[in-house]
Short mmCIF file of N, CA and C in Angstrom, two decimals:
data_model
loop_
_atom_site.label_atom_id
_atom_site.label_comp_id
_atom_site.label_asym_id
_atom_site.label_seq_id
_atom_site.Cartn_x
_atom_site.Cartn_y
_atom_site.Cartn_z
N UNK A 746 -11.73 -60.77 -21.71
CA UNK A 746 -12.59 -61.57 -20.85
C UNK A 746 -13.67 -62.19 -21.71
N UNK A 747 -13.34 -63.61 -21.47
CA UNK A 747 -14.84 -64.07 -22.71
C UNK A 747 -16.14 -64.02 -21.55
N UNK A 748 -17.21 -64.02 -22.07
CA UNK A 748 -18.83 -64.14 -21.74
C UNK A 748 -18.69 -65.15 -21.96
N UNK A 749 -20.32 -65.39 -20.93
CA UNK A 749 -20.74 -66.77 -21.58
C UNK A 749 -22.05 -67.12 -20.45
N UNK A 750 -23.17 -68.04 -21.06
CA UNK A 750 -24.28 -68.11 -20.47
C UNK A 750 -24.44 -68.24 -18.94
N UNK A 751 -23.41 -68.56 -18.72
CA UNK A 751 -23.29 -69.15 -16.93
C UNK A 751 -22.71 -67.72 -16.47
N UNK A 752 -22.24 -66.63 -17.08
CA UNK A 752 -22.09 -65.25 -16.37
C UNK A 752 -22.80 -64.83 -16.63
N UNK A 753 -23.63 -64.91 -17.39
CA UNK A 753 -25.11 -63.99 -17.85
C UNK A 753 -25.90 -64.28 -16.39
N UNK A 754 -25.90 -65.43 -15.94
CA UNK A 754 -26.75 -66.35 -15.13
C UNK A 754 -26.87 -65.91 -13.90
N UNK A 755 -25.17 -65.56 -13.66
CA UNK A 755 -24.80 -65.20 -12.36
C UNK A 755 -24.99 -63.82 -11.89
N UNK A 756 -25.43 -62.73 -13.27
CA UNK A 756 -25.15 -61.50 -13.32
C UNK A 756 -26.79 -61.44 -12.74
N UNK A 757 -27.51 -61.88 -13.21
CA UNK A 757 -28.63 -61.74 -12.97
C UNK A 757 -29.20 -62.13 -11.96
N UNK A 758 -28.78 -63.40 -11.25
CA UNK A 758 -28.93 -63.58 -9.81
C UNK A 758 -28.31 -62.76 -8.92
N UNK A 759 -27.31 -61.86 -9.41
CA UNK A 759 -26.54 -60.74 -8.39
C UNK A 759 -27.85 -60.00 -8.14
N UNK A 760 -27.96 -59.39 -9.54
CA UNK A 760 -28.70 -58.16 -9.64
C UNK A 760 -30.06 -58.24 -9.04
N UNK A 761 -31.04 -59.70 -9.22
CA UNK A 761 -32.14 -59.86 -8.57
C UNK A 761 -31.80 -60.16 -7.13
N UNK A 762 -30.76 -60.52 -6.32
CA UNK A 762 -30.56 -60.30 -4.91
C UNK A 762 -30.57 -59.15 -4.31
N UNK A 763 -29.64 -58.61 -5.35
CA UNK A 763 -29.49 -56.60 -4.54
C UNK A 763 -31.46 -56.09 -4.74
N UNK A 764 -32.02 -56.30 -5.96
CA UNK A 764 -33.30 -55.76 -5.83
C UNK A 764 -33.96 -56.36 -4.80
N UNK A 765 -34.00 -57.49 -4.38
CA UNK A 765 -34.68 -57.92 -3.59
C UNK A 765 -34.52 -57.47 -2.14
N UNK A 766 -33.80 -57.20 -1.85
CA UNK A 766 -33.16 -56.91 -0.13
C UNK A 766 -33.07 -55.40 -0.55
N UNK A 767 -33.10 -54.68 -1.87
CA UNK A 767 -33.72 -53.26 -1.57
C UNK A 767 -35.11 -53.12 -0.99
N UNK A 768 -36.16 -53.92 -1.91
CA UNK A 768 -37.33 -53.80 -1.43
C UNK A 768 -37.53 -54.05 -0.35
N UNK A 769 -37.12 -55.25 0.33
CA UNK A 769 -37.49 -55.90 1.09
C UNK A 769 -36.94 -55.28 2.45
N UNK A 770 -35.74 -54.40 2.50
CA UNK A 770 -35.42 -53.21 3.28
C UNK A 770 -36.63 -52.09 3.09
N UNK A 771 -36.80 -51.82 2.15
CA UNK A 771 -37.40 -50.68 2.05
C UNK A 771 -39.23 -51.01 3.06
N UNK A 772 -39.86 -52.10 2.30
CA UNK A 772 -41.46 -52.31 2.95
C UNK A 772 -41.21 -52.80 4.79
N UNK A 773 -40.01 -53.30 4.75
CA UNK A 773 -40.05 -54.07 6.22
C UNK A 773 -39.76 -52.61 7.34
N UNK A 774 -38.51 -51.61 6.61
CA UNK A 774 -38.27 -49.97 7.88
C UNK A 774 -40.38 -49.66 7.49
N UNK A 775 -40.90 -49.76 6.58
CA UNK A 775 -42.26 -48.98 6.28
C UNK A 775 -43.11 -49.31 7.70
N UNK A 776 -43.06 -50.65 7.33
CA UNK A 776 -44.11 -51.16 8.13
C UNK A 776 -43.90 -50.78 9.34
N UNK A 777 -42.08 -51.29 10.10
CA UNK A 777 -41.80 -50.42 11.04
C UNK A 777 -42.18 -49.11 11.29
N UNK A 778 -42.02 -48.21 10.76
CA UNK A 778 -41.95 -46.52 10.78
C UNK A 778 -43.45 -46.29 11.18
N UNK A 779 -44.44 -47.29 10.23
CA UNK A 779 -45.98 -46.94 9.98
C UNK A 779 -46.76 -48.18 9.87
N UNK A 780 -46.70 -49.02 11.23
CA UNK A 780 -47.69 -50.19 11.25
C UNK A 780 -48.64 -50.15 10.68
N UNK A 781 -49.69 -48.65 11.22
CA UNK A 781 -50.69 -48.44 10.49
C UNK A 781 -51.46 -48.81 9.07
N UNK A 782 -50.21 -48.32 8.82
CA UNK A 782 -50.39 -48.69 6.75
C UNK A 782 -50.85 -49.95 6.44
N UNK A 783 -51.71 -49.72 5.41
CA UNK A 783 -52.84 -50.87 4.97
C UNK A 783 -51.81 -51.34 3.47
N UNK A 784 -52.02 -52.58 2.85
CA UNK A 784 -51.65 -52.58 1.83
C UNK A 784 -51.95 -51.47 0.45
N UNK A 785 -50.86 -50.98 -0.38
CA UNK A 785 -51.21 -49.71 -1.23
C UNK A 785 -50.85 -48.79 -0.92
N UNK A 786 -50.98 -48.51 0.52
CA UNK A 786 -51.17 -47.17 0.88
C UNK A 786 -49.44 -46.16 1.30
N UNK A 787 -49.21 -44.84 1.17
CA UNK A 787 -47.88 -44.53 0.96
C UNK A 787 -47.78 -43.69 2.51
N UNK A 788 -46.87 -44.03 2.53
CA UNK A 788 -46.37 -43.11 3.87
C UNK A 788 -46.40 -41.56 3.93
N UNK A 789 -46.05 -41.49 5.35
CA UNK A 789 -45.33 -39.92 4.95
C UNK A 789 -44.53 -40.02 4.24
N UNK A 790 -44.05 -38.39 3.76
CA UNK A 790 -42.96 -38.30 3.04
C UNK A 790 -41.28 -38.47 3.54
N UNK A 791 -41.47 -37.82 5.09
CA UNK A 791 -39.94 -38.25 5.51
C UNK A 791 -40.11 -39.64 5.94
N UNK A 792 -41.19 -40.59 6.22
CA UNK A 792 -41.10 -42.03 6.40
C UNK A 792 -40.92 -42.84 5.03
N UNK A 793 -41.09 -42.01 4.13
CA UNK A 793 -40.99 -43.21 2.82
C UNK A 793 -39.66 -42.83 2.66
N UNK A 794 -39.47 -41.60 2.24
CA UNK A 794 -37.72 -41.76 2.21
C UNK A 794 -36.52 -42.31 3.03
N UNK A 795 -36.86 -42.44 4.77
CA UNK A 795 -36.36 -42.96 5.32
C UNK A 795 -36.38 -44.62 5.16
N UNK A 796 -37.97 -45.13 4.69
CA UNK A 796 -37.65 -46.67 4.46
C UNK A 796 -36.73 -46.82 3.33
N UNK A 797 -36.81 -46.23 2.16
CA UNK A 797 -35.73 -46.26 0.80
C UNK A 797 -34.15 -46.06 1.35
N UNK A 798 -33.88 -45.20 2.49
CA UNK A 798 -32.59 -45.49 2.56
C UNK A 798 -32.21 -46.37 3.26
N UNK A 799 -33.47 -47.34 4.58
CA UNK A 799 -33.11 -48.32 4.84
C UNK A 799 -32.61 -49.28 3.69
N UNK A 800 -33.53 -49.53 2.56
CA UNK A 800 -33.45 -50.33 1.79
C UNK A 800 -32.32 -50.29 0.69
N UNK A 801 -31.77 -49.00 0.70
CA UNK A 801 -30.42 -48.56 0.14
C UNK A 801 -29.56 -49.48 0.63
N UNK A 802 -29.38 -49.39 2.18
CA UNK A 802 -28.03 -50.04 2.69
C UNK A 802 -28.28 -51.38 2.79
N UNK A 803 -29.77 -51.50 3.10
CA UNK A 803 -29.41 -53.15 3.37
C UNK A 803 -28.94 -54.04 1.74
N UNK A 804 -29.23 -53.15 0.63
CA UNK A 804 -28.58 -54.06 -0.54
C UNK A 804 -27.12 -53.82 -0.83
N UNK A 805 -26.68 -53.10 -0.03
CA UNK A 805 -25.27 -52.62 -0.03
C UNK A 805 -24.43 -53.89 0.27
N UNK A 806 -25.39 -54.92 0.99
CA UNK A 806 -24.49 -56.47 1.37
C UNK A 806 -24.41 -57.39 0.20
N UNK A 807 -24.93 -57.03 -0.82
CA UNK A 807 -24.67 -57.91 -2.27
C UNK A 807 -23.82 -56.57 -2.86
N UNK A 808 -24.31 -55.38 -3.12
CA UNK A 808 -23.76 -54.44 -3.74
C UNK A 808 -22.35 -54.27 -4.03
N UNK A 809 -21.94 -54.03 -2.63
CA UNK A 809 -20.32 -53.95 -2.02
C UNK A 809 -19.69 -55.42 -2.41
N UNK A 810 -19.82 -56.54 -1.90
CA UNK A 810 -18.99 -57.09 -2.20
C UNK A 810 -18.66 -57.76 -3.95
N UNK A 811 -19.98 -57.37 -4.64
CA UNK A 811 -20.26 -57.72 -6.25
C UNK A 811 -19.01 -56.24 -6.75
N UNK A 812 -19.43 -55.44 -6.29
CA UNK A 812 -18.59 -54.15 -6.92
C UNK A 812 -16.51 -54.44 -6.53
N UNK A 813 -16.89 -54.60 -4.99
CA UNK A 813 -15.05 -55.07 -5.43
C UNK A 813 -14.55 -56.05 -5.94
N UNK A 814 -15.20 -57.01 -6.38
CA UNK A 814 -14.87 -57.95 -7.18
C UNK A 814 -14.97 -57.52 -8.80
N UNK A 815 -15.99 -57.24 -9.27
CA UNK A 815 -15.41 -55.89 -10.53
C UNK A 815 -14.85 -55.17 -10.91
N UNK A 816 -14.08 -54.57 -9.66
CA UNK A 816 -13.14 -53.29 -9.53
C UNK A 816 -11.60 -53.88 -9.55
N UNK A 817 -11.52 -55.09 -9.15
CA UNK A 817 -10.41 -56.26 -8.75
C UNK A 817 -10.03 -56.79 -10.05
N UNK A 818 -11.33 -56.87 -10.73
CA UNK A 818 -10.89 -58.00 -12.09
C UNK A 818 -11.21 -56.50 -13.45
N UNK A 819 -11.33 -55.74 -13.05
CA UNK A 819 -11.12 -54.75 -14.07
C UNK A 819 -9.52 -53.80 -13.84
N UNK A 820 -8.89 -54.17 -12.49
CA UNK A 820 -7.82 -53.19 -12.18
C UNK A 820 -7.11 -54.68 -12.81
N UNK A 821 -7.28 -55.82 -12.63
CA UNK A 821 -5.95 -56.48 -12.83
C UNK A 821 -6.39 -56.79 -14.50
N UNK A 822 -7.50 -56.71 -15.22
CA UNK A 822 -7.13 -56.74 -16.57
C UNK A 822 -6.69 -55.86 -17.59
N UNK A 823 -6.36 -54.46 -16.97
CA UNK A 823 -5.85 -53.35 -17.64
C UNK A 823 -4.41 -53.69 -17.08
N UNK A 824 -3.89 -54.17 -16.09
CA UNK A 824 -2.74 -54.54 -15.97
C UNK A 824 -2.23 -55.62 -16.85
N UNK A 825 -2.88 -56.65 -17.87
CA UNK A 825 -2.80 -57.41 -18.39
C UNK A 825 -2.63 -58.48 -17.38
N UNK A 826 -3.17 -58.73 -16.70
CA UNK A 826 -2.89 -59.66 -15.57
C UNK A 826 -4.40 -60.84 -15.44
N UNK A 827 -5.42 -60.73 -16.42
CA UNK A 827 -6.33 -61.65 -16.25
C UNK A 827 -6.07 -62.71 -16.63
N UNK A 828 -6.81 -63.55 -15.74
CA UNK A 828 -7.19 -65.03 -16.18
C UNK A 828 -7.40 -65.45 -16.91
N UNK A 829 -6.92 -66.19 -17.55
CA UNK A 829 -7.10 -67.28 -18.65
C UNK A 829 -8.89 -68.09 -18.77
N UNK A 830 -9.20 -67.70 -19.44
CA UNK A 830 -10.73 -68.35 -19.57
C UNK A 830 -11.76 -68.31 -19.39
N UNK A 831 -12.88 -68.59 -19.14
CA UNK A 831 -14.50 -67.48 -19.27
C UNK A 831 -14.53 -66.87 -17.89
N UNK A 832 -15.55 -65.93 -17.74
CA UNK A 832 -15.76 -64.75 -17.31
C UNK A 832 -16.10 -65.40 -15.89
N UNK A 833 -16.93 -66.57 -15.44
CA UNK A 833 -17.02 -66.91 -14.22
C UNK A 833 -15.96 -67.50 -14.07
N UNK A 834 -14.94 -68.07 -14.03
CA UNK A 834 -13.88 -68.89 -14.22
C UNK A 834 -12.86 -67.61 -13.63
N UNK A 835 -12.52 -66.33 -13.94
CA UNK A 835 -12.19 -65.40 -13.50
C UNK A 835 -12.79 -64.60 -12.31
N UNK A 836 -14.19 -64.75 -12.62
CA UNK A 836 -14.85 -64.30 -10.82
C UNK A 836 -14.76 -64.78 -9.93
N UNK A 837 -14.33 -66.33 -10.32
CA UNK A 837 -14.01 -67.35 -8.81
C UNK A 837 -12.40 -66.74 -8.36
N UNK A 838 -11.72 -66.81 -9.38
CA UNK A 838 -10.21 -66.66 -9.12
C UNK A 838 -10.00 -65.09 -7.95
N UNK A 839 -10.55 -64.23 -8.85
CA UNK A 839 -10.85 -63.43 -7.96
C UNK A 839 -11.30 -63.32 -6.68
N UNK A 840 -12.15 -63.83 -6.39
CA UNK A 840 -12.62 -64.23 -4.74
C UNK A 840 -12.24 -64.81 -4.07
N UNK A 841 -11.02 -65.58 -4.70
CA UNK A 841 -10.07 -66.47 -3.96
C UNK A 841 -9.21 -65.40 -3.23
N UNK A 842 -8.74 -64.81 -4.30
CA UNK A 842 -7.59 -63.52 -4.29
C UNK A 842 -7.61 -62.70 -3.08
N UNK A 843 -9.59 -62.41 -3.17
CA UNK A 843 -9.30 -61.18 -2.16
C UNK A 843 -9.93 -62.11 -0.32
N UNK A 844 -10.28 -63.40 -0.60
CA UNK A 844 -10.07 -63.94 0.47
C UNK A 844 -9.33 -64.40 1.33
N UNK A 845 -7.86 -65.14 0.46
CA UNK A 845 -6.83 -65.11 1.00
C UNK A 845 -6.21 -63.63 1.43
N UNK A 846 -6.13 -62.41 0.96
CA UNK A 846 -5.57 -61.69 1.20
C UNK A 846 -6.25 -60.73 2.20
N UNK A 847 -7.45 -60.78 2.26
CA UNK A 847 -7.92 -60.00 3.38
C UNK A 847 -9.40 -60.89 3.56
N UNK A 848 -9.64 -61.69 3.49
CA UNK A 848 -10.29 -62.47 4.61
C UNK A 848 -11.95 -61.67 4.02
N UNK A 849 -13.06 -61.94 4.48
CA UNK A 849 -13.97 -61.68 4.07
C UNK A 849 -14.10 -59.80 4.22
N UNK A 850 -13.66 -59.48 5.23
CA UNK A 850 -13.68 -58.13 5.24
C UNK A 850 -13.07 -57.23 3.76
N UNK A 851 -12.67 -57.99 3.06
CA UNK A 851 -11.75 -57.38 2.13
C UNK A 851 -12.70 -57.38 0.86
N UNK A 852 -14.39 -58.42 0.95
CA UNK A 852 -15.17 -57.95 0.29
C UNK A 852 -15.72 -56.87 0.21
N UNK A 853 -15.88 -56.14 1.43
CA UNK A 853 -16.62 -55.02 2.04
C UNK A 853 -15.78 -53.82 2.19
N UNK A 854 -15.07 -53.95 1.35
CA UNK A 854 -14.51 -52.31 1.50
C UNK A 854 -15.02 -51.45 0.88
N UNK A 855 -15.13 -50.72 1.45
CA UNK A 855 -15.72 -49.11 1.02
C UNK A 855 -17.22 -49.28 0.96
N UNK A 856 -17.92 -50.38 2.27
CA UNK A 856 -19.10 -50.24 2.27
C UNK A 856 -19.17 -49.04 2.64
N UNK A 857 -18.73 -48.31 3.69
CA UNK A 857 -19.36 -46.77 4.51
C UNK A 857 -19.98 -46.02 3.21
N UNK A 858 -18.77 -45.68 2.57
CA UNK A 858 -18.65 -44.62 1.13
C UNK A 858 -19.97 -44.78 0.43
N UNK A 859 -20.40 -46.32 0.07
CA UNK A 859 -20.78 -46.96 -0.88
C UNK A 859 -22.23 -46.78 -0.40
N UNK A 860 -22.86 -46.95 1.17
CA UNK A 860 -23.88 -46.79 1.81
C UNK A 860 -24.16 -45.40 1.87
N UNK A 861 -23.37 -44.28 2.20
CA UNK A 861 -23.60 -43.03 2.03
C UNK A 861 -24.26 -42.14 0.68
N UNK A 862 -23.70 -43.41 -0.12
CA UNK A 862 -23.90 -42.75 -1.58
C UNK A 862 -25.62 -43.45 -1.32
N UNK A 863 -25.77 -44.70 -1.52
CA UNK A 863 -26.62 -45.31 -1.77
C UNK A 863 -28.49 -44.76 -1.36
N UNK A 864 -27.75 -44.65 0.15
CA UNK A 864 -29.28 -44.41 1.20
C UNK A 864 -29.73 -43.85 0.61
N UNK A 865 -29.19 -41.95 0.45
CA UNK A 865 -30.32 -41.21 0.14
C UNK A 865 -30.45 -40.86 -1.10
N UNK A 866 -30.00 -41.66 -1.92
CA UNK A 866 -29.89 -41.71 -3.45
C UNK A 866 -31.28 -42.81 -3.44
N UNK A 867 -31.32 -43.89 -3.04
CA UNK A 867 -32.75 -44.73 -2.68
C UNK A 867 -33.73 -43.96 -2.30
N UNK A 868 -33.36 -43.75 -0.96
CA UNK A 868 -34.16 -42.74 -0.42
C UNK A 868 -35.17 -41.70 -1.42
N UNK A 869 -34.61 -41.12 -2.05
CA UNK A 869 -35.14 -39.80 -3.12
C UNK A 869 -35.77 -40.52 -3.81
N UNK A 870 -35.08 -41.85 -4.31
CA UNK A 870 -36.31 -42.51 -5.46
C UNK A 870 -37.43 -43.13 -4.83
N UNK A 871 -36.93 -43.70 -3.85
CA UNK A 871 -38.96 -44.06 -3.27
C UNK A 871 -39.67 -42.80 -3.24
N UNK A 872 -39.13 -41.86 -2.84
CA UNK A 872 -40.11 -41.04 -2.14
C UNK A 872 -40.77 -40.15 -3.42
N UNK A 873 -39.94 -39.75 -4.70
CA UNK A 873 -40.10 -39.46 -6.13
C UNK A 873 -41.27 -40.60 -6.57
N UNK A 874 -40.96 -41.69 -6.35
CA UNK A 874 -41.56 -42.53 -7.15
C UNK A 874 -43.19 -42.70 -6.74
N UNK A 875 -43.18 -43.19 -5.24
CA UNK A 875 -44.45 -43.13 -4.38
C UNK A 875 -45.41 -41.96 -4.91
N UNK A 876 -44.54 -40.33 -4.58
CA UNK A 876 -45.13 -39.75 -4.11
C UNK A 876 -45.72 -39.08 -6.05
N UNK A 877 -45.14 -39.41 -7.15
CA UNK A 877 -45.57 -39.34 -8.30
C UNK A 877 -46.59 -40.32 -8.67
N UNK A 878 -46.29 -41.27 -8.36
CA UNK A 878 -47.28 -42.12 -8.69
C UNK A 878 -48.94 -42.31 -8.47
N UNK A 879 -48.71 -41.43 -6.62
CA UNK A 879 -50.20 -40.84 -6.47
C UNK A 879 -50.71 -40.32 -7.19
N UNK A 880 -50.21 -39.09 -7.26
CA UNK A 880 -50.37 -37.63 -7.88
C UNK A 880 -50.72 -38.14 -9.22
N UNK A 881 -50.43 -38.66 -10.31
CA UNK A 881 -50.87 -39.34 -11.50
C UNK A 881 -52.39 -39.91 -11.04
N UNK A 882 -52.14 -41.19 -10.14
CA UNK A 882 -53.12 -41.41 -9.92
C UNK A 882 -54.72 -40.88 -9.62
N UNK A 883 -54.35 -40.20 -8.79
CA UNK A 883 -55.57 -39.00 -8.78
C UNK A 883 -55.59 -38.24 -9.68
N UNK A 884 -54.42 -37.67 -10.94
CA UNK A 884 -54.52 -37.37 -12.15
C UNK A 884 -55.73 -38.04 -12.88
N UNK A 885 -55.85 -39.02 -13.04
CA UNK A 885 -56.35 -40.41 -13.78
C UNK A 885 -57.90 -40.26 -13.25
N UNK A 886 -58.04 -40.18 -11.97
CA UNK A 886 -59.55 -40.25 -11.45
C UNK A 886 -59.40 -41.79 -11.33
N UNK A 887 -58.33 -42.31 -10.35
CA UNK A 887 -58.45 -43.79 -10.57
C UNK A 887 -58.37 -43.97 -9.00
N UNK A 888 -58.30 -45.51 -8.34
CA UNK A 888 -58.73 -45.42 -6.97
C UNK A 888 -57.37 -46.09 -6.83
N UNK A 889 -56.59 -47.05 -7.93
CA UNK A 889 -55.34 -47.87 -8.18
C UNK A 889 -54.74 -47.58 -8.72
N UNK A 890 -52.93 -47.62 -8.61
CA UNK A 890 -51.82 -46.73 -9.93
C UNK A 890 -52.64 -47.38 -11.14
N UNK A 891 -52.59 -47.06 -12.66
CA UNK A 891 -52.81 -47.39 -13.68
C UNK A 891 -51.02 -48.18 -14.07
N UNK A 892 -50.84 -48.60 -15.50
CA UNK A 892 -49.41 -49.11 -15.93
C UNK A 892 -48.63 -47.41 -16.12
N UNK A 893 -49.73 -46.85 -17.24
CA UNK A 893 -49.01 -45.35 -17.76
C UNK A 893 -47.96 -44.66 -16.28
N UNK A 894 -49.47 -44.94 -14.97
CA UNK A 894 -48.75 -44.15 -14.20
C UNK A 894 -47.53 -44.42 -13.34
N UNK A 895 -47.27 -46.21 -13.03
CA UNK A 895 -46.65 -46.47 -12.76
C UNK A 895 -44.73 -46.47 -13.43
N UNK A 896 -44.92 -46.59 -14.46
CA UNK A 896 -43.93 -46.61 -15.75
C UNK A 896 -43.66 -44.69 -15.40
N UNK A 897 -44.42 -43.91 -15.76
CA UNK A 897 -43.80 -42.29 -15.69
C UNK A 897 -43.38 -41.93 -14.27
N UNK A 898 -44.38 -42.31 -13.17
CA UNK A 898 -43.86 -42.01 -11.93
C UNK A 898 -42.12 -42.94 -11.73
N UNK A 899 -41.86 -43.88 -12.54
CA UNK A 899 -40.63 -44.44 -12.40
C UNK A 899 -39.05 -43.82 -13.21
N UNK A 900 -39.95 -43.63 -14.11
CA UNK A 900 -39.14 -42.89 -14.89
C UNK A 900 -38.73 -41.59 -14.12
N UNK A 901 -39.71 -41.03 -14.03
CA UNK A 901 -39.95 -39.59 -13.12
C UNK A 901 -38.43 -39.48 -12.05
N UNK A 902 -38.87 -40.57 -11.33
CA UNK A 902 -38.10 -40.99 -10.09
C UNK A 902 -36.59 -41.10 -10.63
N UNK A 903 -36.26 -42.10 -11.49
CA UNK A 903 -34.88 -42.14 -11.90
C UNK A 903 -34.54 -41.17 -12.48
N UNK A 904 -34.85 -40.60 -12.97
CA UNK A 904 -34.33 -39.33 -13.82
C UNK A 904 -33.60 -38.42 -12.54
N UNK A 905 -34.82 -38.09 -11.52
CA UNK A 905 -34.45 -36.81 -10.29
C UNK A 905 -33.29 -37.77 -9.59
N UNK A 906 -33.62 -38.79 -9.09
CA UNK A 906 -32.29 -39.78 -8.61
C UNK A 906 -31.13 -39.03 -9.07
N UNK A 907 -31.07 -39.65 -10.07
CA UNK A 907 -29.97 -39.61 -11.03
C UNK A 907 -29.18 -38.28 -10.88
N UNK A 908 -29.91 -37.33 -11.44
CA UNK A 908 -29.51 -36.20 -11.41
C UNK A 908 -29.02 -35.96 -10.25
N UNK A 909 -29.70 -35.90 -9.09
CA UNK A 909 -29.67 -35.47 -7.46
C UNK A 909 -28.10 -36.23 -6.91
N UNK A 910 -27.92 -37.03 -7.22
CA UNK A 910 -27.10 -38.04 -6.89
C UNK A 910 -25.67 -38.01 -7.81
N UNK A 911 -26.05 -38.62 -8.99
CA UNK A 911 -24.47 -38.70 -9.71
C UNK A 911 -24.24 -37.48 -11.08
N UNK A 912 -25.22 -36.70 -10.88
CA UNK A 912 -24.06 -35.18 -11.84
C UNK A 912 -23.96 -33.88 -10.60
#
């Protein structure tokens, strides 16, 4: 499969869509859950994790259908069966493939699976991340996260994710 600047392009507009409709799941269940909340300020703990797994699934609608299209053009190039020519040039072909053959639903397979995994795998990291990031904070004697604290409470967060989730 060759690369090339226009899949770099596209990879990155995937990836900044799914972040975006995480967050943007995640602050919109917040506000729901806890009108109250002023800008800054963190939820409860089962309300922040519950907005993170809102925000889990709702990126599951770029997620899912970006992943079977990877899974499509990685099963048919171990078959020796890829396309001839750069890497977007093959992602179109592909989406043809699985549109003719199953119609848009055939992007979305194995959302359930894929959302199950996701929610409370999100879920754990807001609520890791939020709820570290205070705790630093008032570490600090500060009234705002600092960078240090924001960067370790993230780290913090992916690490327990991670673990909690995929070993």
């Amino acid at each position: 499969v060759s690369f090339n600047l226009t899949s770099l392009l596209c990879l990155c507009c995937i990836v900044g869509l799914i972040n975006s409709l995480l967050f943007y799941g995640e602050s919109t269940a917040m506000r729901a859950l806890q009108p109250e909340l002023r800008e800054g300020e963190v939820g409860t703990p089962l309300n922040t994790y519950l907005a993170g797994c809102a925000g889990g699934i709702l990126q599951c609608l770029v997620l899912v259908p970006s992943d079977v299209v990877k899974c499509n053009m990685q099963a048919s190039s171990i078959g020796g069966e890829a396309a001839a020519g750069n890497a977007f040039a093959q992602t179109l072909q592909c989406c043809r493939q699985i549109q003719r053959a199953e119609g848009l639903r055939g992007f979305y397979r194995g959302f359930g699976i894929t959302a199950l995994r996701e929610a409370p795998s999100i879920g754990l990291y807001f609520f890791a991340y939020k709820f570290a990031r205070e705790a630093l904070t008032r570490l600090q004697g500060l009234d705002t996260p600092s960078t240090s604290a924001i960067m370790l409470a993230g780290g913090f967060a992916h690490v327990l994710q991670g673990g909690a989730v995929f070993h």
